[in-house]
Tab-separated table of C-alpha atoms in Angstrom:
chain	number	residue	atom	x	y	z
A	745	MET	CA	4.206	29.268	80.950
A	746	LYS	CA	5.932	28.373	77.381
A	747	TYR	CA	4.247	28.736	74.050
A	748	ASN	CA	5.039	27.381	70.657
A	749	PRO	CA	3.742	29.812	68.027
A	750	ILE	CA	4.282	27.378	65.073
A	751	THR	CA	2.346	24.346	66.710
A	752	LYS	CA	0.155	26.874	68.898
A	753	GLU	CA	0.793	24.650	71.856
A	754	LEU	CA	1.000	26.014	75.388
A	755	TYR	CA	2.871	24.377	78.225
A	756	THR	CA	3.613	25.071	81.804
A	757	ASN	CA	7.075	26.262	82.702
A	758	SER	CA	7.850	22.657	83.835
A	759	GLY	CA	6.882	21.203	80.321
A	760	MET	CA	3.399	19.898	80.869
A	761	PHE	CA	1.116	20.324	77.975
A	762	LEU	CA	-1.994	22.505	78.535
A	763	LYS	CA	-3.585	23.003	75.184
A	764	LYS	CA	-3.297	23.553	71.695
A	765	LEU	CA	-4.826	27.174	70.869
A	766	HIS	CA	-7.335	27.175	67.952
A	767	CYS	CA	-10.105	29.628	67.194
A	768	PRO	CA	-12.171	28.578	64.290
A	769	LEU	CA	-13.731	32.232	64.227
A	770	ALA	CA	-10.050	33.637	63.976
A	771	LYS	CA	-11.155	36.196	66.761
A	772	GLN	CA	-8.886	39.129	67.603
A	773	TRP	CA	-8.658	40.379	71.401
A	774	GLU	CA	-9.868	43.781	70.500
A	775	GLU	CA	-13.121	42.409	69.121
A	776	LEU	CA	-13.968	40.880	72.475
A	777	GLN	CA	-16.296	42.366	74.905
A	778	PRO	CA	-14.690	43.759	77.908
A	779	THR	CA	-16.379	42.590	81.382
A	780	ASN	CA	-16.272	43.257	84.944
A	781	PHE	CA	-14.239	40.079	85.202
A	782	LEU	CA	-10.694	41.537	85.037
A	783	LYS	CA	-8.951	38.292	83.892
A	784	GLY	CA	-10.773	37.829	80.758
A	785	LYS	CA	-13.131	39.155	77.921
A	786	MET	CA	-16.284	37.991	76.579
A	787	CYS	CA	-16.729	36.299	73.337
A	788	ASN	CA	-20.233	36.941	72.435
A	789	GLN	CA	-20.139	34.280	69.401
A	790	CYS	CA	-19.493	31.583	71.783
A	791	ASN	CA	-20.688	33.073	74.922
A	792	LYS	CA	-17.627	32.059	76.739
A	793	THR	CA	-14.951	33.892	78.686
A	794	VAL	CA	-11.513	34.082	77.025
A	795	TYR	CA	-8.892	34.358	79.765
A	796	ASP	CA	-5.871	36.697	79.447
A	797	THR	CA	-2.931	34.289	80.272
A	798	SER	CA	-0.714	37.211	81.216
A	799	LEU	CA	-2.676	37.608	84.434
A	800	LEU	CA	-2.616	33.814	85.391
A	801	SER	CA	-0.117	31.771	87.038
A	802	ASP	CA	0.710	28.248	85.655
A	803	GLU	CA	-1.274	26.792	88.489
A	804	GLN	CA	-4.310	28.984	87.781
A	805	LEU	CA	-4.222	27.892	84.174
A	806	SER	CA	-3.753	24.195	84.680
A	807	ALA	CA	-6.785	24.374	87.005
A	808	LEU	CA	-8.756	26.049	84.521
A	809	ILE	CA	-7.818	23.531	81.705
A	810	LYS	CA	-8.410	20.717	83.997
A	811	ASN	CA	-11.917	22.007	84.730
A	812	ASP	CA	-12.644	22.546	81.225
A	813	ILE	CA	-10.192	21.623	78.206
A	814	HIS	CA	-11.899	23.962	75.869
A	815	THR	CA	-11.287	26.946	77.916
A	816	CYS	CA	-10.424	29.888	75.552
A	817	LEU	CA	-7.183	31.640	76.156
A	818	LYS	CA	-5.457	34.937	75.011
A	819	ILE	CA	-1.711	34.931	74.506
A	820	ASP	CA	0.472	37.878	73.758
A	821	LEU	CA	4.048	36.790	72.608
A	822	ASN	CA	5.628	39.650	74.614
A	823	GLN	CA	3.737	39.036	78.075
A	824	GLN	CA	6.077	38.948	80.849
A	825	ASN	CA	5.038	35.513	82.279
A	826	LEU	CA	5.684	33.623	78.763
A	827	THR	CA	8.659	32.296	77.200
A	828	ILE	CA	8.784	31.087	73.496
A	829	THR	CA	9.755	27.692	72.551
A	830	TYR	CA	9.834	25.791	69.234
A	831	THR	CA	10.768	22.462	70.779
A	832	HIS	CA	8.136	19.811	70.002
A	833	ASN	CA	6.583	17.801	72.965
A	834	GLU	CA	8.153	19.853	75.660
B	1231	MET	CA	-17.852	26.033	53.376
B	1232	ASN	CA	-16.031	28.056	56.142
B	1233	ASP	CA	-17.641	30.378	58.869
B	1234	GLN	CA	-17.776	33.218	56.284
B	1235	ASN	CA	-19.581	30.907	53.754
B	1236	LEU	CA	-16.566	30.553	51.587
B	1237	ARG	CA	-15.611	27.393	49.918
B	1238	ILE	CA	-12.501	25.970	51.410
B	1239	ILE	CA	-9.635	25.028	49.109
B	1240	ALA	CA	-7.706	22.053	50.298
B	1241	THR	CA	-4.244	21.368	49.450
B	1242	ALA	CA	-2.604	17.942	48.700
B	1243	ARG	CA	1.085	17.685	49.587
B	1244	SER	CA	2.001	14.349	47.778
B	1245	GLU	CA	1.869	12.685	44.458
B	1246	LYS	CA	-0.647	10.026	45.737
B	1247	ALA	CA	-2.840	12.803	47.516
B	1248	ILE	CA	-2.717	14.830	44.329
B	1249	ASN	CA	-3.802	11.771	42.187
B	1250	ASP	CA	-6.419	10.594	44.636
B	1251	ALA	CA	-8.070	14.162	44.364
B	1252	VAL	CA	-7.938	13.950	40.688
B	1253	LEU	CA	-9.892	10.690	40.708
B	1254	GLN	CA	-12.345	12.704	42.825
B	1255	GLY	CA	-12.944	15.258	40.091
B	1256	PHE	CA	-10.678	18.216	41.298
B	1257	TRP	CA	-8.002	19.865	39.076
B	1258	PRO	CA	-4.565	20.033	40.886
B	1259	LEU	CA	-2.781	23.315	40.574
B	1260	VAL	CA	0.668	22.200	41.130
B	1261	LYS	CA	3.237	24.783	42.809
B	1262	PRO	CA	6.950	24.139	44.163
B	1263	VAL	CA	7.260	24.184	47.722
B	1264	ILE	CA	9.938	27.001	48.222
B	1265	PRO	CA	11.224	27.989	51.632
B	1266	SER	CA	11.299	31.658	52.014
B	1267	PRO	CA	14.396	33.334	53.785
B	1268	GLU	CA	12.196	35.600	55.384
B	1269	ILE	CA	10.539	33.011	57.462
B	1270	LYS	CA	12.787	32.402	60.297
B	1271	SER	CA	12.902	31.334	63.796
B	1272	LYS	CA	16.009	31.392	66.179
B	1273	TYR	CA	17.800	29.213	68.752
B	1274	ALA	CA	20.493	29.101	71.096
B	1275	VAL	CA	22.306	26.278	72.866
B	1276	LEU	CA	23.343	26.295	76.705
B	1277	GLN	CA	25.311	23.841	78.226
B	1278	ASP	CA	25.751	22.770	81.918
B	1279	LYS	CA	29.555	23.531	82.611
B	1280	VAL	CA	29.603	20.326	84.871
B	1281	THR	CA	27.425	17.670	83.306
B	1282	GLY	CA	27.514	18.802	79.623
B	1283	LYS	CA	23.837	18.580	79.516
B	1284	VAL	CA	22.523	21.049	76.979
B	1285	SER	CA	19.218	22.974	76.634
B	1286	VAL	CA	17.921	24.840	73.744
B	1287	ILE	CA	16.085	28.142	74.020
B	1288	HIS	CA	14.279	30.296	71.555
B	1289	ASP	CA	13.568	33.487	73.451
B	1290	PHE	CA	15.879	36.084	74.807
B	1291	ARG	CA	13.933	35.703	78.097
B	1292	ALA	CA	14.794	32.168	78.701
B	1293	LYS	CA	16.212	31.222	81.998
B	1294	GLY	CA	20.133	31.003	82.019
B	1295	TYR	CA	20.464	33.206	79.019
B	1296	SER	CA	21.575	36.988	79.282
B	1297	ILE	CA	22.121	39.038	76.075
B	1298	LEU	CA	24.763	40.791	78.040
B	1299	GLY	CA	26.829	37.577	77.815
B	1300	ASP	CA	27.468	34.552	80.207
B	1301	ASP	CA	27.914	35.151	83.834
B	1302	GLU	CA	30.938	33.491	85.467
B	1303	GLN	CA	28.675	32.401	88.275
B	1304	SER	CA	26.270	30.812	86.123
B	1305	PRO	CA	25.842	26.990	85.903
B	1306	THR	CA	25.671	26.962	82.080
B	1307	LYS	CA	27.461	28.697	79.344
B	1308	THR	CA	26.237	29.571	75.935
B	1309	VAL	CA	27.844	27.133	73.359
B	1310	ILE	CA	25.591	28.248	70.480
B	1311	ASN	CA	24.577	32.017	70.475
B	1312	PHE	CA	21.387	33.064	68.908
B	1313	THR	CA	20.914	31.816	65.177
B	1314	SER	CA	18.378	32.121	62.784
B	1315	TYR	CA	17.017	28.886	60.836
B	1316	TYR	CA	13.923	27.842	58.773
B	1317	PRO	CA	11.560	26.176	61.008
B	1318	HIS	CA	9.422	24.066	58.800
B	1319	HIS	CA	9.997	20.753	57.076
B	1320	PHE	CA	7.940	19.547	54.172
B	1321	GLU	CA	8.139	16.001	52.861
B	1322	SER	CA	7.300	16.825	49.343
B	1323	PRO	CA	9.080	19.636	47.221
B	1324	PHE	CA	5.714	20.264	45.473
B	1325	ALA	CA	2.165	20.658	46.497
B	1326	ALA	CA	-1.186	21.429	44.880
B	1327	TYR	CA	-4.239	23.348	45.402
B	1328	LEU	CA	-7.301	21.279	44.571
B	1329	ILE	CA	-9.506	23.227	42.492
B	1330	PRO	CA	-13.265	22.143	42.301
B	1331	LYS	CA	-14.590	22.101	38.593
B	1332	ASP	CA	-17.211	24.544	39.242
B	1333	LEU	CA	-14.845	27.211	40.848
B	1334	GLU	CA	-15.921	30.564	39.248
B	1335	VAL	CA	-13.431	33.310	38.322
B	1336	ASN	CA	-13.487	36.065	40.853
B	1337	GLU	CA	-14.667	33.653	43.418
B	1338	THR	CA	-13.415	34.311	47.041
B	1339	VAL	CA	-12.229	31.107	48.741
B	1340	PHE	CA	-10.547	30.147	51.990
B	1341	ILE	CA	-7.179	28.284	51.448
B	1342	GLU	CA	-6.534	26.025	54.618
B	1343	ASP	CA	-2.843	25.135	53.955
B	1344	LEU	CA	-1.076	27.973	51.845
B	1345	ILE	CA	1.678	26.328	49.734
B	1346	GLU	CA	3.492	29.825	49.329
B	1347	ASP	CA	5.705	30.946	52.060
B	1348	ILE	CA	4.154	34.331	52.994
B	1349	VAL	CA	5.147	36.221	56.351
B	1350	GLY	CA	2.042	35.952	58.392
B	1351	GLY	CA	3.359	37.332	61.536
B	1352	ARG	CA	6.377	39.092	62.947
B	1353	TRP	CA	7.600	38.874	66.785
B	1354	ASN	CA	9.595	41.792	68.257
B	1355	GLN	CA	12.599	39.360	68.800
B	1356	GLY	CA	13.007	39.100	65.053
B	1357	ASP	CA	11.219	35.753	64.560
B	1358	THR	CA	8.598	35.559	61.588
B	1359	TYR	CA	5.905	33.360	61.264
B	1360	ARG	CA	4.495	31.660	58.026
B	1361	LEU	CA	0.836	32.562	56.992
B	1362	GLU	CA	-0.856	29.356	57.386
B	1363	ASN	CA	-4.220	30.032	55.630
B	1364	CYS	CA	-5.888	33.000	54.057
B	1365	MET	CA	-8.784	34.057	51.721
B	1366	ALA	CA	-8.070	34.425	48.137
B	1367	VAL	CA	-9.680	35.162	44.833
B	1368	TRP	CA	-9.546	32.771	42.097
B	1369	ASP	CA	-8.599	34.401	38.667
B	1370	GLY	CA	-9.059	31.506	36.493
B	1371	LYS	CA	-5.497	30.580	36.616
B	1372	ASP	CA	-4.289	31.057	40.097
B	1373	PHE	CA	-5.175	32.449	43.554
B	1374	ILE	CA	-4.787	36.157	44.189
B	1375	ILE	CA	-3.773	35.733	47.997
B	1376	SER	CA	-5.551	38.341	50.096
B	1377	HIS	CA	-3.627	39.146	53.245
B	1378	ASN	CA	-2.875	42.374	54.922
B	1379	PRO	CA	0.511	41.890	56.822
B	1380	SER	CA	-0.349	45.293	58.782
B	1381	GLN	CA	-3.411	43.229	60.442
B	1382	ASN	CA	-0.824	40.880	62.312
B	1383	VAL	CA	-0.588	41.782	65.973
B	1384	PHE	CA	1.108	39.030	67.797
B	1385	GLU	CA	-1.790	37.955	69.987
B	1386	MET	CA	-3.340	34.590	69.736
B	1387	ILE	CA	-6.829	33.527	70.925
B	1388	GLY	CA	-7.835	29.789	71.257
């Protein structure tokens, strides 16, 4: 996957737009509740799972977003399956 | 009000937007927009050796790039190696915070679009990112920006 830290837009490696990351509560990963579900943590404020994208493939991520465009995600700029881009409209 | 019950201070980034706000009763605190040399992104350009087609990359991990130099067997070559640049473009060279008439001295507010260029985050490849918004305290003449750079871990949730 590709991520633009300036626009906060996330894309697949092939350039398909997935979503623009925005958390109005400015939550930090450390604040979220660990769960038995290994691929994410729980945000108690929104009662939603926040998925760790370092553990997801582009295909899995696309399916999640397709199912719910408001799916919450966590990105670390240094995660292995990510490259950073500043190009608009990948 | 934001989620922390702080008043939100808006920013106007054109003469018209500032004067529209004045008509609505705000006092515009006008400031110059000055790019900071500390805010920087990087890019490199790879070119296909046969077709000439170029691709721009921004990450040392990007496909086709090696920090050890171009591979003879690679279909691309690096025509511009990683170079830093200022990644933002603001139409107007000035902007203004829109101060409500009843804003009190020592009131903490949330500035939703910071005019000043302050480093809000750093990536370990050398890129730095602008602080976009933050809390601040009104001292009666200006805002005292409340920002702790050590809190910026480069993880993003949303």
